[in-house]
PDB file of C-alpha atoms and ligand atoms in Angstrom:
ATOM      1  CA  UNK A   1       0.000   0.000   0.000  1.00  0.00           C
ATOM      2  CA  UNK A   2       2.653   2.471   1.091  1.00  0.00           C
ATOM      3  CA  UNK A   3       4.948   1.198  -1.620  1.00  0.00           C
ATOM      4  CA  UNK A   4       2.347   1.773  -4.336  1.00  0.00           C
ATOM      5  CA  UNK A   5       1.616   5.272  -3.051  1.00  0.00           C
ATOM      6  CA  UNK A   6       5.309   6.137  -3.399  1.00  0.00           C
ATOM      7  CA  UNK A   7       5.356   4.480  -6.775  1.00  0.00           C
ATOM      8  CA  UNK A   8       2.559   6.729  -8.020  1.00  0.00           C
ATOM      9  CA  UNK A   9       4.121   9.830  -6.530  1.00  0.00           C
ATOM     10  CA  UNK A  10       7.351   8.855  -8.254  1.00  0.00           C
ATOM     11  CA  UNK A  11       5.592   8.456 -11.628  1.00  0.00           C
ATOM     12  CA  UNK A  12       3.802  11.784 -11.231  1.00  0.00           C
ATOM     13  CA  UNK A  13       7.155  13.361 -10.448  1.00  0.00           C
ATOM     14  CA  UNK A  14       8.722  11.962 -13.629  1.00  0.00           C
ATOM     15  CA  UNK A  15       5.827  13.168 -15.767  1.00  0.00           C
ATOM     16  CA  UNK A  16       6.089  16.668 -14.315  1.00  0.00           C
ATOM     17  CA  UNK A  17       9.792  16.799 -15.084  1.00  0.00           C
ATOM     18  CA  UNK A  18       9.564  15.428 -18.606  1.00  0.00           C
ATOM     19  CA  UNK A  19       6.686  17.722 -19.604  1.00  0.00           C
ATOM     20  CA  UNK A  20       8.858  20.822 -19.423  1.00  0.00           C
ATOM     21  CA  UNK A  21       7.237  23.894 -20.890  1.00  0.00           C
ATOM     22  CA  UNK A  22       8.361  25.360 -24.214  1.00  0.00           C
ATOM     23  CA  UNK A  23       9.094  29.089 -24.043  1.00  0.00           C
ATOM     24  CA  UNK A  24       7.344  29.102 -20.697  1.00  0.00           C
ATOM     25  CA  UNK A  25       4.167  27.256 -21.650  1.00  0.00           C
ATOM     26  CA  UNK A  26       3.297  23.596 -22.266  1.00  0.00           C
ATOM     27  CA  UNK A  27       0.668  24.590 -24.803  1.00  0.00           C
ATOM     28  CA  UNK A  28       3.330  26.093 -27.075  1.00  0.00           C
ATOM     29  CA  UNK A  29       5.340  22.851 -27.430  1.00  0.00           C
ATOM     30  CA  UNK A  30       3.210  21.469 -30.257  1.00  0.00           C
ATOM     31  CA  UNK A  31       2.815  24.816 -32.037  1.00  0.00           C
ATOM     32  CA  UNK A  32       4.845  25.486 -35.164  1.00  0.00           C
ATOM     33  CA  UNK A  33       7.403  28.270 -34.906  1.00  0.00           C
ATOM     34  CA  UNK A  34       5.442  30.048 -37.632  1.00  0.00           C
ATOM     35  CA  UNK A  35       2.238  29.873 -35.609  1.00  0.00           C
ATOM     36  CA  UNK A  36       3.212  31.660 -32.417  1.00  0.00           C
ATOM     37  CA  UNK A  37       3.191  35.336 -31.567  1.00  0.00           C
ATOM     38  CA  UNK A  38       6.321  36.664 -29.914  1.00  0.00           C
ATOM     39  CA  UNK A  39       6.968  40.043 -28.386  1.00  0.00           C
ATOM     40  CA  UNK A  40      10.375  41.245 -29.571  1.00  0.00           C
ATOM     41  CA  UNK A  41      12.861  43.729 -28.154  1.00  0.00           C
ATOM     42  CA  UNK A  42      13.598  46.336 -30.831  1.00  0.00           C
ATOM     43  CA  UNK A  43      17.244  47.467 -30.866  1.00  0.00           C
ATOM     44  CA  UNK A  44      17.885  45.167 -27.917  1.00  0.00           C
ATOM     45  CA  UNK A  45      21.520  46.230 -27.523  1.00  0.00           C
ATOM     46  CA  UNK A  46      20.854  49.940 -26.987  1.00  0.00           C
ATOM     47  CA  UNK A  47      20.377  49.955 -23.254  1.00  0.00           C
ATOM     48  CA  UNK A  48      20.486  52.966 -20.953  1.00  0.00           C
ATOM     49  CA  UNK A  49      19.168  56.474 -20.385  1.00  0.00           C
ATOM     50  CA  UNK A  50      20.354  58.275 -23.503  1.00  0.00           C
ATOM     51  CA  UNK A  51      17.644  59.703 -25.784  1.00  0.00           C
ATOM     52  CA  UNK A  52      18.839  57.226 -28.435  1.00  0.00           C
ATOM     53  CA  UNK A  53      18.454  54.206 -26.138  1.00  0.00           C
ATOM     54  CA  UNK A  54      15.607  51.802 -26.843  1.00  0.00           C
ATOM     55  CA  UNK A  55      15.716  49.523 -23.807  1.00  0.00           C
ATOM     56  CA  UNK A  56      16.088  49.722 -20.021  1.00  0.00           C
ATOM     57  CA  UNK A  57      17.057  46.081 -19.477  1.00  0.00           C
ATOM     58  CA  UNK A  58      20.183  44.517 -20.949  1.00  0.00           C
ATOM     59  CA  UNK A  59      19.749  41.470 -23.155  1.00  0.00           C
ATOM     60  CA  UNK A  60      19.986  39.066 -20.206  1.00  0.00           C
ATOM     61  CA  UNK A  61      17.294  41.056 -18.415  1.00  0.00           C
ATOM     62  CA  UNK A  62      15.131  41.034 -21.539  1.00  0.00           C
ATOM     63  CA  UNK A  63      15.421  37.242 -21.767  1.00  0.00           C
ATOM     64  CA  UNK A  64      14.656  36.896 -18.056  1.00  0.00           C
ATOM     65  CA  UNK A  65      11.553  39.035 -18.604  1.00  0.00           C
ATOM     66  CA  UNK A  66      10.252  36.515 -21.155  1.00  0.00           C
ATOM     67  CA  UNK A  67      11.395  38.144 -24.401  1.00  0.00           C
ATOM     68  CA  UNK A  68      12.542  35.560 -26.953  1.00  0.00           C
ATOM     69  CA  UNK A  69      12.909  37.657 -30.117  1.00  0.00           C
ATOM     70  CA  UNK A  70      15.715  40.219 -30.242  1.00  0.00           C
ATOM     71  CA  UNK A  71      16.737  42.669 -32.927  1.00  0.00           C
ATOM     72  CA  UNK A  72      20.212  44.203 -33.118  1.00  0.00           C
ATOM     73  CA  UNK A  73      21.823  46.694 -35.465  1.00  0.00           C
ATOM     74  CA  UNK A  74      25.358  45.823 -36.565  1.00  0.00           C
ATOM     75  CA  UNK A  75      28.099  48.000 -38.026  1.00  0.00           C
ATOM     76  CA  UNK A  76      31.614  47.561 -39.263  1.00  0.00           C
ATOM     77  CA  UNK A  77      34.002  49.356 -36.888  1.00  0.00           C
ATOM     78  CA  UNK A  78      37.672  48.922 -35.954  1.00  0.00           C
ATOM     79  CA  UNK A  79      37.851  45.835 -38.166  1.00  0.00           C
ATOM     80  CA  UNK A  80      35.162  44.076 -36.113  1.00  0.00           C
ATOM     81  CA  UNK A  81      31.369  43.798 -35.877  1.00  0.00           C
ATOM     82  CA  UNK A  82      29.933  46.294 -33.403  1.00  0.00           C
ATOM     83  CA  UNK A  83      26.409  47.021 -32.221  1.00  0.00           C
ATOM     84  CA  UNK A  84      26.013  50.719 -32.929  1.00  0.00           C
ATOM     85  CA  UNK A  85      23.103  53.088 -33.342  1.00  0.00           C
ATOM     86  CA  UNK A  86      23.295  54.474 -36.893  1.00  0.00           C
ATOM     87  CA  UNK A  87      27.033  55.017 -36.416  1.00  0.00           C
ATOM     88  CA  UNK A  88      29.573  53.997 -33.788  1.00  0.00           C
ATOM     89  CA  UNK A  89      30.369  57.629 -33.149  1.00  0.00           C
ATOM     90  CA  UNK A  90      26.735  58.183 -32.110  1.00  0.00           C
ATOM     91  CA  UNK A  91      26.297  55.153 -29.871  1.00  0.00           C
ATOM     92  CA  UNK A  92      28.556  52.151 -29.404  1.00  0.00           C
ATOM     93  CA  UNK A  93      27.166  49.179 -27.470  1.00  0.00           C
ATOM     94  CA  UNK A  94      30.211  46.992 -27.891  1.00  0.00           C
ATOM     95  CA  UNK A  95      31.178  44.062 -30.043  1.00  0.00           C
ATOM     96  CA  UNK A  96      28.709  41.508 -31.364  1.00  0.00           C
ATOM     97  CA  UNK A  97      30.640  38.644 -29.803  1.00  0.00           C
ATOM     98  CA  UNK A  98      30.016  39.962 -26.269  1.00  0.00           C
ATOM     99  CA  UNK A  99      26.305  40.315 -26.937  1.00  0.00           C
ATOM    100  CA  UNK A 100      26.161  36.787 -28.378  1.00  0.00           C
ATOM    101  CA  UNK A 101      28.093  35.462 -25.372  1.00  0.00           C
ATOM    102  CA  UNK A 102      25.470  36.909 -23.007  1.00  0.00           C
ATOM    103  CA  UNK A 103      22.729  35.181 -25.016  1.00  0.00           C
ATOM    104  CA  UNK A 104      24.646  31.896 -25.141  1.00  0.00           C
ATOM    105  CA  UNK A 105      25.221  31.969 -21.376  1.00  0.00           C
ATOM    106  CA  UNK A 106      21.498  32.472 -20.831  1.00  0.00           C
ATOM    107  CA  UNK A 107      20.585  29.695 -23.275  1.00  0.00           C
ATOM    108  CA  UNK A 108      23.003  27.303 -21.539  1.00  0.00           C
ATOM    109  CA  UNK A 109      20.977  27.586 -18.343  1.00  0.00           C
ATOM    110  CA  UNK A 110      17.548  27.708 -20.037  1.00  0.00           C
ATOM    111  CA  UNK A 111      17.386  24.571 -22.203  1.00  0.00           C
ATOM    112  CA  UNK A 112      13.671  24.752 -23.059  1.00  0.00           C
ATOM    113  CA  UNK A 113      13.747  28.165 -24.671  1.00  0.00           C
ATOM    114  CA  UNK A 114      13.805  29.024 -28.364  1.00  0.00           C
ATOM    115  CA  UNK A 115      15.438  32.382 -29.102  1.00  0.00           C
ATOM    116  CA  UNK A 116      15.386  34.371 -32.346  1.00  0.00           C
ATOM    117  CA  UNK A 117      17.801  37.062 -33.482  1.00  0.00           C
ATOM    118  CA  UNK A 118      17.080  39.509 -36.270  1.00  0.00           C
ATOM    119  CA  UNK A 119      20.334  41.207 -37.195  1.00  0.00           C
ATOM    120  CA  UNK A 120      20.496  44.224 -39.447  1.00  0.00           C
ATOM    121  CA  UNK A 121      23.615  44.452 -41.587  1.00  0.00           C
ATOM    122  CA  UNK A 122      23.473  47.853 -43.236  1.00  0.00           C
ATOM    123  CA  UNK A 123      27.222  47.887 -43.821  1.00  0.00           C
ATOM    124  CA  UNK A 124      27.048  44.624 -45.816  1.00  0.00           C
ATOM    125  CA  UNK A 125      29.649  42.928 -43.608  1.00  0.00           C
ATOM    126  CA  UNK A 126      30.611  39.489 -44.988  1.00  0.00           C
ATOM    127  CA  UNK A 127      28.406  36.840 -43.470  1.00  0.00           C
ATOM    128  CA  UNK A 128      31.456  34.664 -42.700  1.00  0.00           C
ATOM    129  CA  UNK A 129      32.535  37.344 -40.190  1.00  0.00           C
ATOM    130  CA  UNK A 130      29.248  36.848 -38.396  1.00  0.00           C
ATOM    131  CA  UNK A 131      29.948  33.116 -38.275  1.00  0.00           C
ATOM    132  CA  UNK A 132      33.305  33.883 -36.640  1.00  0.00           C
ATOM    133  CA  UNK A 133      31.496  35.885 -33.949  1.00  0.00           C
ATOM    134  CA  UNK A 134      29.011  33.018 -33.409  1.00  0.00           C
ATOM    135  CA  UNK A 135      31.912  30.565 -33.073  1.00  0.00           C
ATOM    136  CA  UNK A 136      33.842  32.811 -30.703  1.00  0.00           C
ATOM    137  CA  UNK A 137      30.747  33.288 -28.541  1.00  0.00           C
ATOM    138  CA  UNK A 138      30.216  29.515 -28.421  1.00  0.00           C
ATOM    139  CA  UNK A 139      26.665  29.904 -29.703  1.00  0.00           C
ATOM    140  CA  UNK A 140      26.988  28.162 -33.099  1.00  0.00           C
ATOM    141  CA  UNK A 141      26.011  24.877 -31.421  1.00  0.00           C
ATOM    142  CA  UNK A 142      22.456  26.158 -30.902  1.00  0.00           C
ATOM    143  CA  UNK A 143      21.793  27.447 -34.420  1.00  0.00           C
ATOM    144  CA  UNK A 144      18.946  26.126 -36.532  1.00  0.00           C
ATOM    145  CA  UNK A 145      19.434  25.426 -40.245  1.00  0.00           C
ATOM    146  CA  UNK A 146      16.243  24.623 -42.170  1.00  0.00           C
ATOM    147  CA  UNK A 147      16.500  21.660 -44.583  1.00  0.00           C
ATOM    148  CA  UNK A 148      15.303  23.923 -47.405  1.00  0.00           C
ATOM    149  CA  UNK A 149      13.472  27.202 -47.927  1.00  0.00           C
ATOM    150  CA  UNK A 150      10.510  26.667 -45.598  1.00  0.00           C
ATOM    151  CA  UNK A 151       6.937  27.464 -46.519  1.00  0.00           C
ATOM    152  CA  UNK A 152       4.844  28.960 -43.722  1.00  0.00           C
ATOM    153  CA  UNK A 153       3.376  25.612 -42.686  1.00  0.00           C
ATOM    154  CA  UNK A 154       6.696  23.735 -42.831  1.00  0.00           C
ATOM    155  CA  UNK A 155       8.411  25.288 -39.816  1.00  0.00           C
ATOM    156  CA  UNK A 156       9.205  22.887 -36.966  1.00  0.00           C
ATOM    157  CA  UNK A 157       7.338  23.010 -33.660  1.00  0.00           C
ATOM    158  CA  UNK A 158       8.969  24.561 -30.621  1.00  0.00           C
ATOM    159  CA  UNK A 159       9.330  21.043 -29.188  1.00  0.00           C
ATOM    160  CA  UNK A 160      11.179  19.915 -32.358  1.00  0.00           C
ATOM    161  CA  UNK A 161      13.633  22.811 -31.997  1.00  0.00           C
ATOM    162  CA  UNK A 162      14.121  22.170 -28.278  1.00  0.00           C
ATOM    163  CA  UNK A 163      14.576  18.386 -28.664  1.00  0.00           C
ATOM    164  CA  UNK A 164      17.196  18.894 -31.380  1.00  0.00           C
ATOM    165  CA  UNK A 165      18.784  21.672 -29.287  1.00  0.00           C
ATOM    166  CA  UNK A 166      18.690  23.898 -32.379  1.00  0.00           C
ATOM    167  CA  UNK A 167      17.058  26.661 -30.408  1.00  0.00           C
ATOM    168  CA  UNK A 168      18.583  29.745 -31.999  1.00  0.00           C
ATOM    169  CA  UNK A 169      17.006  31.077 -35.175  1.00  0.00           C
ATOM    170  CA  UNK A 170      18.821  33.914 -36.934  1.00  0.00           C
ATOM    171  CA  UNK A 171      17.459  36.237 -39.597  1.00  0.00           C
ATOM    172  CA  UNK A 172      19.394  38.974 -41.381  1.00  0.00           C
ATOM    173  CA  UNK A 173      18.039  41.854 -43.435  1.00  0.00           C
ATOM    174  CA  UNK A 174      20.898  42.292 -45.887  1.00  0.00           C
ATOM    175  CA  UNK A 175      23.841  40.369 -47.339  1.00  0.00           C
ATOM    176  CA  UNK A 176      22.976  36.955 -45.887  1.00  0.00           C
ATOM    177  CA  UNK A 177      24.179  33.987 -47.938  1.00  0.00           C
ATOM    178  CA  UNK A 178      23.099  30.523 -46.802  1.00  0.00           C
ATOM    179  CA  UNK A 179      25.599  28.891 -49.170  1.00  0.00           C
ATOM    180  CA  UNK A 180      28.325  30.396 -46.966  1.00  0.00           C
ATOM    181  CA  UNK A 181      26.625  30.390 -43.544  1.00  0.00           C
ATOM    182  CA  UNK A 182      23.646  28.042 -43.554  1.00  0.00           C
ATOM    183  CA  UNK A 183      21.980  29.272 -40.368  1.00  0.00           C
ATOM    184  CA  UNK A 184      21.849  33.012 -41.126  1.00  0.00           C
ATOM    185  CA  UNK A 185      18.556  33.203 -42.984  1.00  0.00           C
ATOM    186  CA  UNK A 186      17.462  35.913 -45.356  1.00  0.00           C
ATOM    187  CA  UNK A 187      14.730  37.738 -43.534  1.00  0.00           C
ATOM    188  CA  UNK A 188      12.907  38.643 -46.743  1.00  0.00           C
ATOM    189  CA  UNK A 189      12.305  34.961 -47.561  1.00  0.00           C
ATOM    190  CA  UNK A 190      10.448  34.392 -44.312  1.00  0.00           C
ATOM    191  CA  UNK A 191       9.227  37.648 -42.841  1.00  0.00           C
ATOM    192  CA  UNK A 192       7.778  41.000 -43.780  1.00  0.00           C
ATOM    193  CA  UNK A 193       7.308  44.082 -41.618  1.00  0.00           C
ATOM    194  CA  UNK A 194       5.035  47.031 -41.113  1.00  0.00           C
ATOM    195  CA  UNK A 195       6.260  50.634 -41.134  1.00  0.00           C
ATOM    196  CA  UNK A 196       8.652  51.554 -38.355  1.00  0.00           C
ATOM    197  CA  UNK A 197       9.416  54.857 -36.656  1.00  0.00           C
ATOM    198  CA  UNK A 198       5.722  55.523 -36.165  1.00  0.00           C
ATOM    199  CA  UNK A 199       4.930  58.866 -34.523  1.00  0.00           C
ATOM    200  CA  UNK A 200       1.138  58.446 -34.235  1.00  0.00           C
ATOM    201  CA  UNK A 201       0.290  57.084 -30.803  1.00  0.00           C
ATOM    202  CA  UNK A 202      -2.820  55.143 -31.859  1.00  0.00           C
ATOM    203  CA  UNK A 203      -0.871  53.018 -34.412  1.00  0.00           C
ATOM    204  CA  UNK A 204      -3.625  53.258 -37.035  1.00  0.00           C
ATOM    205  CA  UNK A 205      -1.768  51.389 -39.770  1.00  0.00           C
ATOM    206  CA  UNK A 206      -0.745  47.823 -40.427  1.00  0.00           C
ATOM    207  CA  UNK A 207       0.280  47.862 -44.049  1.00  0.00           C
ATOM    208  CA  UNK A 208       3.429  46.094 -45.176  1.00  0.00           C
ATOM    209  CA  UNK A 209       6.426  48.323 -45.640  1.00  0.00           C
ATOM    210  CA  UNK A 210       9.321  45.915 -46.235  1.00  0.00           C
ATOM    211  CA  UNK A 211      10.349  44.356 -48.499  1.00  0.00           C
ATOM    212  CA  UNK A 212       8.764  46.832 -50.888  1.00  0.00           C
ATOM    213  CA  UNK A 213       6.293  45.374 -53.323  1.00  0.00           C
ATOM    214  CA  UNK A 214       5.597  42.247 -51.251  1.00  0.00           C
ATOM    215  CA  UNK A 215       2.011  41.521 -50.309  1.00  0.00           C
ATOM    216  CA  UNK A 216       3.340  39.131 -47.673  1.00  0.00           C
ATOM    217  CA  UNK A 217       1.371  36.104 -48.778  1.00  0.00           C
ATOM    218  CA  UNK A 218       2.809  32.945 -47.223  1.00  0.00           C
ATOM    219  CA  UNK A 219       5.289  34.759 -44.989  1.00  0.00           C
ATOM    220  CA  UNK A 220       5.456  35.447 -41.269  1.00  0.00           C
ATOM    221  CA  UNK A 221       5.053  39.089 -40.353  1.00  0.00           C
ATOM    222  CA  UNK A 222       6.548  41.542 -37.911  1.00  0.00           C
ATOM    223  CA  UNK A 223       4.662  44.512 -36.491  1.00  0.00           C
ATOM    224  CA  UNK A 224       6.739  47.528 -35.513  1.00  0.00           C
ATOM    225  CA  UNK A 225       4.948  48.729 -32.413  1.00  0.00           C
ATOM    226  CA  UNK A 226       7.329  51.336 -31.027  1.00  0.00           C
ATOM    227  CA  UNK A 227       6.571  55.008 -30.876  1.00  0.00           C
ATOM    228  CA  UNK A 228       8.978  57.811 -31.712  1.00  0.00           C
ATOM    229  CA  UNK A 229       8.953  61.530 -31.070  1.00  0.00           C
ATOM    230  CA  UNK A 230       9.840  63.811 -33.952  1.00  0.00           C
ATOM    231  CA  UNK A 231      12.055  66.188 -31.963  1.00  0.00           C
ATOM    232  CA  UNK A 232      10.832  69.786 -32.502  1.00  0.00           C
ATOM    233  CA  UNK A 233       9.636  68.671 -35.974  1.00  0.00           C
ATOM    234  CA  UNK A 234      13.263  68.399 -37.090  1.00  0.00           C
ATOM    235  CA  UNK A 235      12.801  64.893 -38.435  1.00  0.00           C
ATOM    236  CA  UNK A 236      15.139  63.570 -35.736  1.00  0.00           C
ATOM    237  CA  UNK A 237      13.317  60.630 -34.197  1.00  0.00           C
ATOM    238  CA  UNK A 238      13.904  59.377 -30.667  1.00  0.00           C
ATOM    239  CA  UNK A 239      11.997  56.720 -28.706  1.00  0.00           C
ATOM    240  CA  UNK A 240       8.942  58.094 -26.875  1.00  0.00           C
ATOM    241  CA  UNK A 241       9.567  56.629 -23.437  1.00  0.00           C
ATOM    242  CA  UNK A 242       6.898  58.702 -21.695  1.00  0.00           C
ATOM    243  CA  UNK A 243       4.238  57.050 -23.832  1.00  0.00           C
ATOM    244  CA  UNK A 244       5.575  53.515 -23.309  1.00  0.00           C
ATOM    245  CA  UNK A 245       3.048  52.574 -20.560  1.00  0.00           C
ATOM    246  CA  UNK A 246       0.179  53.124 -23.034  1.00  0.00           C
ATOM    247  CA  UNK A 247       2.063  51.839 -26.103  1.00  0.00           C
ATOM    248  CA  UNK A 248       3.106  48.649 -24.313  1.00  0.00           C
ATOM    249  CA  UNK A 249      -0.227  48.032 -22.554  1.00  0.00           C
ATOM    250  CA  UNK A 250      -2.016  44.794 -23.410  1.00  0.00           C
ATOM    251  CA  UNK A 251      -5.289  46.523 -24.266  1.00  0.00           C
ATOM    252  CA  UNK A 252      -6.649  50.022 -24.926  1.00  0.00           C
ATOM    253  CA  UNK A 253      -6.155  52.699 -27.559  1.00  0.00           C
ATOM    254  CA  UNK A 254      -2.723  52.465 -29.159  1.00  0.00           C
ATOM    255  CA  UNK A 255      -1.868  49.315 -27.186  1.00  0.00           C
ATOM    256  CA  UNK A 256      -0.150  46.139 -28.383  1.00  0.00           C
ATOM    257  CA  UNK A 257      -3.499  44.340 -28.430  1.00  0.00           C
ATOM    258  CA  UNK A 258      -5.241  47.085 -30.398  1.00  0.00           C
ATOM    259  CA  UNK A 259      -2.655  47.177 -33.184  1.00  0.00           C
ATOM    260  CA  UNK A 260      -2.440  43.372 -33.254  1.00  0.00           C
ATOM    261  CA  UNK A 261      -6.225  43.164 -33.710  1.00  0.00           C
ATOM    262  CA  UNK A 262      -6.038  45.571 -36.628  1.00  0.00           C
ATOM    263  CA  UNK A 263      -3.190  43.568 -38.189  1.00  0.00           C
ATOM    264  CA  UNK A 264      -5.010  40.268 -37.673  1.00  0.00           C
ATOM    265  CA  UNK A 265      -8.059  41.643 -39.500  1.00  0.00           C
ATOM    266  CA  UNK A 266      -5.887  42.885 -42.343  1.00  0.00           C
ATOM    267  CA  UNK A 267      -3.610  39.866 -42.724  1.00  0.00           C
ATOM    268  CA  UNK A 268      -5.858  36.986 -41.683  1.00  0.00           C
ATOM    269  CA  UNK A 269      -3.492  35.697 -38.974  1.00  0.00           C
ATOM    270  CA  UNK A 270      -2.021  37.095 -35.799  1.00  0.00           C
ATOM    271  CA  UNK A 271       1.352  38.829 -36.045  1.00  0.00           C
ATOM    272  CA  UNK A 272       4.352  36.529 -35.586  1.00  0.00           C
ATOM    273  CA  UNK A 273       6.396  39.235 -33.927  1.00  0.00           C
ATOM    274  CA  UNK A 274       5.551  42.555 -32.318  1.00  0.00           C
ATOM    275  CA  UNK A 275       8.624  44.707 -31.730  1.00  0.00           C
ATOM    276  CA  UNK A 276       8.699  47.050 -28.743  1.00  0.00           C
ATOM    277  CA  UNK A 277      11.020  49.583 -27.189  1.00  0.00           C
ATOM    278  CA  UNK A 278      11.282  49.400 -23.363  1.00  0.00           C
ATOM    279  CA  UNK A 279      10.007  45.843 -22.949  1.00  0.00           C
ATOM    280  CA  UNK A 280      10.123  46.311 -19.153  1.00  0.00           C
ATOM    281  CA  UNK A 281       7.320  48.911 -19.341  1.00  0.00           C
ATOM    282  CA  UNK A 282       3.629  48.051 -19.803  1.00  0.00           C
ATOM    283  CA  UNK A 283       2.381  44.484 -20.029  1.00  0.00           C
ATOM    284  CA  UNK A 284       3.929  42.790 -23.060  1.00  0.00           C
ATOM    285  CA  UNK A 285       3.682  39.241 -21.708  1.00  0.00           C
ATOM    286  CA  UNK A 286      -0.070  39.532 -21.132  1.00  0.00           C
ATOM    287  CA  UNK A 287      -0.431  40.778 -24.699  1.00  0.00           C
ATOM    288  CA  UNK A 288       1.672  37.856 -25.949  1.00  0.00           C
ATOM    289  CA  UNK A 289      -0.389  35.305 -24.007  1.00  0.00           C
ATOM    290  CA  UNK A 290      -3.636  36.824 -25.283  1.00  0.00           C
ATOM    291  CA  UNK A 291      -2.432  36.570 -28.868  1.00  0.00           C
ATOM    292  CA  UNK A 292      -1.346  32.957 -28.374  1.00  0.00           C
ATOM    293  CA  UNK A 293      -4.747  32.096 -26.886  1.00  0.00           C
ATOM    294  CA  UNK A 294      -3.169  31.175 -23.532  1.00  0.00           C
TER     295      UNK A 294
HETATM  296  C1  NAG B 301      22.512  42.966 -16.925  1.00  0.00           C
HETATM  297  O1  NAG B 301      21.767  43.713 -15.985  1.00  0.00           O
HETATM  298  C2  NAG B 301      21.746  43.116 -14.684  1.00  0.00           C
HETATM  299  C3  NAG B 301      20.773  43.930 -13.831  1.00  0.00           C
HETATM  300  O2  NAG B 301      21.017  45.290 -13.940  1.00  0.00           O
HETATM  301  C4  NAG B 301      23.147  43.077 -14.128  1.00  0.00           C
HETATM  302  O3  NAG B 301      23.144  42.476 -12.864  1.00  0.00           O
HETATM  303  C5  NAG B 301      24.028  42.280 -15.070  1.00  0.00           C
HETATM  304  O4  NAG B 301      25.357  42.307 -14.630  1.00  0.00           O
HETATM  305  C6  NAG B 301      23.944  42.832 -16.478  1.00  0.00           C
HETATM  306  N1  NAG B 301      24.659  41.921 -17.349  1.00  0.00           N
HETATM  307  C7  NAG B 301      25.587  42.341 -18.182  1.00  0.00           C
HETATM  308  C8  NAG B 301      26.224  41.269 -19.002  1.00  0.00           C
HETATM  309  O5  NAG B 301      25.908  43.508 -18.275  1.00  0.00           O
HETATM  310  C1  NAG B 302      -2.015  30.252 -35.447  1.00  0.00           C
HETATM  311  O1  NAG B 302      -3.091  29.474 -35.944  1.00  0.00           O
HETATM  312  C2  NAG B 302      -4.379  29.911 -35.492  1.00  0.00           C
HETATM  313  C3  NAG B 302      -5.389  28.899 -36.001  1.00  0.00           C
HETATM  314  O2  NAG B 302      -5.324  28.784 -37.373  1.00  0.00           O
HETATM  315  C4  NAG B 302      -4.631  31.327 -36.003  1.00  0.00           C
HETATM  316  O3  NAG B 302      -5.859  31.786 -35.511  1.00  0.00           O
HETATM  317  C5  NAG B 302      -3.524  32.257 -35.510  1.00  0.00           C
HETATM  318  O4  NAG B 302      -3.695  33.534 -36.074  1.00  0.00           O
HETATM  319  C6  NAG B 302      -2.164  31.700 -35.910  1.00  0.00           C
HETATM  320  N1  NAG B 302      -1.108  32.572 -35.313  1.00  0.00           N
HETATM  321  C7  NAG B 302      -0.054  32.957 -36.028  1.00  0.00           C
HETATM  322  C8  NAG B 302       0.907  33.825 -35.320  1.00  0.00           C
HETATM  323  O5  NAG B 302       0.127  32.590 -37.163  1.00  0.00           O
END
C-alpha cells in the first residue's frame, strides 16, 4: 500500500519533469514556430538612459523578462562587428561577440527556450565574419538550419527545436548567404514588416512596408509597435519613453493588443512578432499570451 503510493508519486514526479514547458508554456510545445506570436525587443543592444536608447534592461534582463525575439543593429568598426546606433560615433554598445556570449550563457541555463535574433547588416559585412562571432561566442552549437526554404506551414514546432537543441534562429536583413553560412537566414524569404518609426500614438496602420512590393502572402510578419517623437519637428526621431506605458499596454487605444487586432483583421493571422522599445514597461507578456490564446 505504502509502496504503491510512493510508486505513483514517483511516476507523477517523472511526468512533471519530462513535460517541461516550451518558451514558458506547455501549450506552445506542439505549435509550429510560424504559428506563435512573440513580443520582440527592438534594438535590444541599446540599453540605458540616452535619448537614443531603446531599452532599459540589458539582453539578459530582456530574456529573463520573457522576451525571446531580439533585434540588433550591426556596423563595421575597428575591423570588427559592433552594435552601434546608426554610427559607432553616435552610440557604441560593444562588439557583437560579447552580446552573443550573453545570449549563449542564458541559453546554456535555459534549455527549453527558443530564441530568435534579427540582425540588421546595413554595412554589408561578410556573413562569414558573423559566423566567426558566433563561433567565438560559443553559440553556433544552438543554431537552426532549415533543410530547405521553408513554406509557412513547414516550420518545426517549438518542441522539435528544443529536442534537437537547435534553439537559436537567426534572420538577417541584408547580405545573408546561406551557401556560406547556412543558419543566417534571409529575412525577406520568411518575414515581412510594417512601417517603423511611427509617430502616431494610436498606431492606425498595419500595411506592409518591407520588403517593398511584397504583399506578404505565405510569410510570417513583424509589427513595428514602437513610438517615436519627432524632436521639434526636425525629423530627428527618438523613442517616446513617456508614452511607453500606453504603447506597451495589453489593451486600450494604441496598445499592443489594439494594433495586433487591426493587423489580424488585415492579414488573416495574428502577427508573428511585435517589436517594442522598453520591454520592461507596460504588459507585453499579457499581450503575448492573449495573442497565443493562452
Ligand atoms: C545585466 O543587468 C543586470 C541587472 O542590472 C546586471 O546584474 C548584469 O550584470 C547585467 N549583465 C551584463 C552582461 O551587463
Ligand atoms: C495560429 O493558428 C491559429 C489557427 O489557425 C490562427 O488563428 C492564428 O492567427 C495563428 N497565429 C499565427 C501567429 O500565425
